Tab-separated table of C-alpha atoms in Angstrom:
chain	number	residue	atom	x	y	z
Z	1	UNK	CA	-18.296	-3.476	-3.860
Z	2	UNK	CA	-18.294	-2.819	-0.317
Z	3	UNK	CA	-16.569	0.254	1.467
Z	4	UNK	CA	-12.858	-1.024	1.161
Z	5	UNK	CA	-10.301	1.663	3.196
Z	6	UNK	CA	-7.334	2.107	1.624
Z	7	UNK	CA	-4.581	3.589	3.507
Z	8	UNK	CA	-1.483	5.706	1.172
Z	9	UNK	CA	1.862	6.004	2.874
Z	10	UNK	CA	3.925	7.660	1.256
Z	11	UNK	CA	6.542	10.777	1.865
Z	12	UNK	CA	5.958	11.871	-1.746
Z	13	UNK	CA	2.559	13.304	-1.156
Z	14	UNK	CA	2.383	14.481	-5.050
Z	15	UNK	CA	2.612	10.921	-5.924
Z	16	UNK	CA	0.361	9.798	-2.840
Z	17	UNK	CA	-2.285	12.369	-4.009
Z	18	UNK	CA	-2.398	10.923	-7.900
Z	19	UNK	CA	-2.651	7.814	-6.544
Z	20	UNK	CA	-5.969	8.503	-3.978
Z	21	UNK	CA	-7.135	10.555	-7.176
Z	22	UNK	CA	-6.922	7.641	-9.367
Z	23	UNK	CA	-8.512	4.708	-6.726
Z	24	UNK	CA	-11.319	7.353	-6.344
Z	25	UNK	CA	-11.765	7.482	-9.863
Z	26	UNK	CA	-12.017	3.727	-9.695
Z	27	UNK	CA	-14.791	4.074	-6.902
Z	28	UNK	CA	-12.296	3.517	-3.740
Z	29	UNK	CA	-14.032	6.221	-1.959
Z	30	UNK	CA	-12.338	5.541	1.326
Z	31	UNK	CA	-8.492	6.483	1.043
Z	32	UNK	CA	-6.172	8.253	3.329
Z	33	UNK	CA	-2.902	9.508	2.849
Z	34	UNK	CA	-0.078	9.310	4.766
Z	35	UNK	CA	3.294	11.165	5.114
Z	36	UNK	CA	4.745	8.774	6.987
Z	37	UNK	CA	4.800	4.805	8.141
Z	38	UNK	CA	4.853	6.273	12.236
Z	39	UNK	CA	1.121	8.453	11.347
Z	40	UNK	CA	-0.134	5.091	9.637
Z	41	UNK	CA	0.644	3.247	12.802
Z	42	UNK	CA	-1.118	5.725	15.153
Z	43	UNK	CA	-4.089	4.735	12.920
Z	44	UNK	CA	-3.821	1.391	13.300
Z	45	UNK	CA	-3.436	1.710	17.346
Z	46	UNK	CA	-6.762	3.293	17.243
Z	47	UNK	CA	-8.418	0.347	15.819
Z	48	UNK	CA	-8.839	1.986	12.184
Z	49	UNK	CA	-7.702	-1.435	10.098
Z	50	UNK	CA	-7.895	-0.516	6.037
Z	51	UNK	CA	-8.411	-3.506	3.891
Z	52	UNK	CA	-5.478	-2.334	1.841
Z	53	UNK	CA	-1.832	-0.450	2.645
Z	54	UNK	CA	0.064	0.886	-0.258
Z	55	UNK	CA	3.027	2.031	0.559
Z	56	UNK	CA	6.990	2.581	-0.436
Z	57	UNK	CA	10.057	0.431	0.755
Z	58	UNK	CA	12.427	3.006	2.300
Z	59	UNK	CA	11.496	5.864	4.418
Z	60	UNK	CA	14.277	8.354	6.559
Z	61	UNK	CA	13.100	5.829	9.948
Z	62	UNK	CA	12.039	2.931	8.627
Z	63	UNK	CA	12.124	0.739	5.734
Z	64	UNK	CA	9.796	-1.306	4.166
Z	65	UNK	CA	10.181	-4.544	6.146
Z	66	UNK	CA	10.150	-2.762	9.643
Z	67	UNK	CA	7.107	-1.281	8.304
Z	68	UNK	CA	5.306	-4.441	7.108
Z	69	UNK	CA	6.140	-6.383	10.201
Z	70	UNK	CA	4.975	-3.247	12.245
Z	71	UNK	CA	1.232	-3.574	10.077
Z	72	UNK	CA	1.336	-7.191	10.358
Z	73	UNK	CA	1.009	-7.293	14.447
Z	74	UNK	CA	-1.915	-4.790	14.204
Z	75	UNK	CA	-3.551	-7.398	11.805
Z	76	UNK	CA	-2.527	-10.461	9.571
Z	77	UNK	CA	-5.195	-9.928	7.591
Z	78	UNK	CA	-4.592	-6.436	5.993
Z	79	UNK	CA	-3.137	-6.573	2.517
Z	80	UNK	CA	0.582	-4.599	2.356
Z	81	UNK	CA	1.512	-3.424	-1.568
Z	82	UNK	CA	4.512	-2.024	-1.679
Z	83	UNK	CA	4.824	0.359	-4.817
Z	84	UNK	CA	8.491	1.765	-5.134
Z	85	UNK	CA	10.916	2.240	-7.595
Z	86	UNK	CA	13.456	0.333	-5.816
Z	87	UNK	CA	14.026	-2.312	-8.365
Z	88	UNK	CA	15.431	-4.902	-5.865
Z	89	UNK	CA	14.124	-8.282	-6.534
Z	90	UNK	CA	16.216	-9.590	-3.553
Z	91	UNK	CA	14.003	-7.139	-1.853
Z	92	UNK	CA	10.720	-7.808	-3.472
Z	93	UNK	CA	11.222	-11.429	-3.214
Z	94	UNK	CA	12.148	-10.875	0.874
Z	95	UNK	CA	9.196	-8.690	1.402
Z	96	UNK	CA	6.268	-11.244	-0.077
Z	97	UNK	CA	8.209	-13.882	1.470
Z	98	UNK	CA	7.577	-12.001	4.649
Z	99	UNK	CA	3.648	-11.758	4.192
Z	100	UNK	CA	3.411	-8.545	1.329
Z	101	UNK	CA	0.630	-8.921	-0.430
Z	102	UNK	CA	2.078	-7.297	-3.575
Z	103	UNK	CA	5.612	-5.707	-4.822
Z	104	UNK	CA	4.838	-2.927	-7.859
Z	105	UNK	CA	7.610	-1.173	-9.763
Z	106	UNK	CA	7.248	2.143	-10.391
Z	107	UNK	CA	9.017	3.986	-13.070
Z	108	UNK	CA	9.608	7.241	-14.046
Z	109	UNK	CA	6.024	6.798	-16.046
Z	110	UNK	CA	4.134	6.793	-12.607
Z	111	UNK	CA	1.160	5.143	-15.038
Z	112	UNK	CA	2.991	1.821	-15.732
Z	113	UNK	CA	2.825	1.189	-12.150
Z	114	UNK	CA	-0.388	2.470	-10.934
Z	115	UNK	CA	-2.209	0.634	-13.674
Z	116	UNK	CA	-0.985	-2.761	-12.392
Z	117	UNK	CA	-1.493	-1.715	-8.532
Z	118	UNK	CA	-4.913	-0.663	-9.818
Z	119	UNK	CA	-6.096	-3.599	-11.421
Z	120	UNK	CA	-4.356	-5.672	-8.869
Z	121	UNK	CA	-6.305	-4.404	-6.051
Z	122	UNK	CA	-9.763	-4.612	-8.272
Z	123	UNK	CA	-8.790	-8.315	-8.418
Z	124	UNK	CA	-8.045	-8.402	-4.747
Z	125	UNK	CA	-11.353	-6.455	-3.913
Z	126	UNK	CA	-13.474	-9.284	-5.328
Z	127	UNK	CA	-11.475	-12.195	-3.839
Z	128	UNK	CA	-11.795	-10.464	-0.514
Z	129	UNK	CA	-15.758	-9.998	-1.080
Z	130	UNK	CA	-16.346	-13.594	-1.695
């Protein structure tokens, strides 16, 4: 597998710091973590495009759609995975509609969810290697 960069945003950096520890136990060496949607953006304005977002829906300024539609004019082609425990289908539906790649529940088990995000993007990983 080639060096995919995975970017984390995330304001619960206890959760976003399980989650980099569990992709680098599944060899994504290249993951950064980020407090909030504006310091992922400043990344993206200096040219650093990740293969892979993962990311929350709400935020205190901006929520998850603002934030998607934000990534997408940086780059069509990064893949946006939303991972929340907002369980709003009307919002999960709205949000792949809108060019998400993936919407994840999270529960209070944080493994339920991070097990399907993980073996989602392992899928993804090969499709985008091909």
């Amino acid at each position: 597998m080639r060096n995919i960069l995975v970017f984390i945003v995330d304001h619960n950096m206890q959760a976003a710091n399980l989650l980099k520890y569990k992709l680098t136990g599944k060899k994504f060496t290249n993951v950064r973590v980020f407090p909030t949607p504006e310091e992922c953006l400043i990344m993206l304005q200096k040219n650093n495009i990740p293969d892979f977002i993962i990311t929350d829906v709400s935020f205190p300024t901006m929520n998850g759609l603002e934030f998607l539609q934000a990534i997408k004019r940086f780059s069509e082609i990064i893949h946006v995975l939303f991972l929340s425990s907002d369980h709003d289908e009307s919002l999960a539906r709205h949000l792949l509609e809108e060019g998400a790649t993936d919407y994840i529940y999270r529960t209070v088990n944080h493994e339920t969810g991070s097990n399907e995000l993980l073996k989602n993007l392992e899928y993804l990983c090969k499709e985008i290697s091909q």
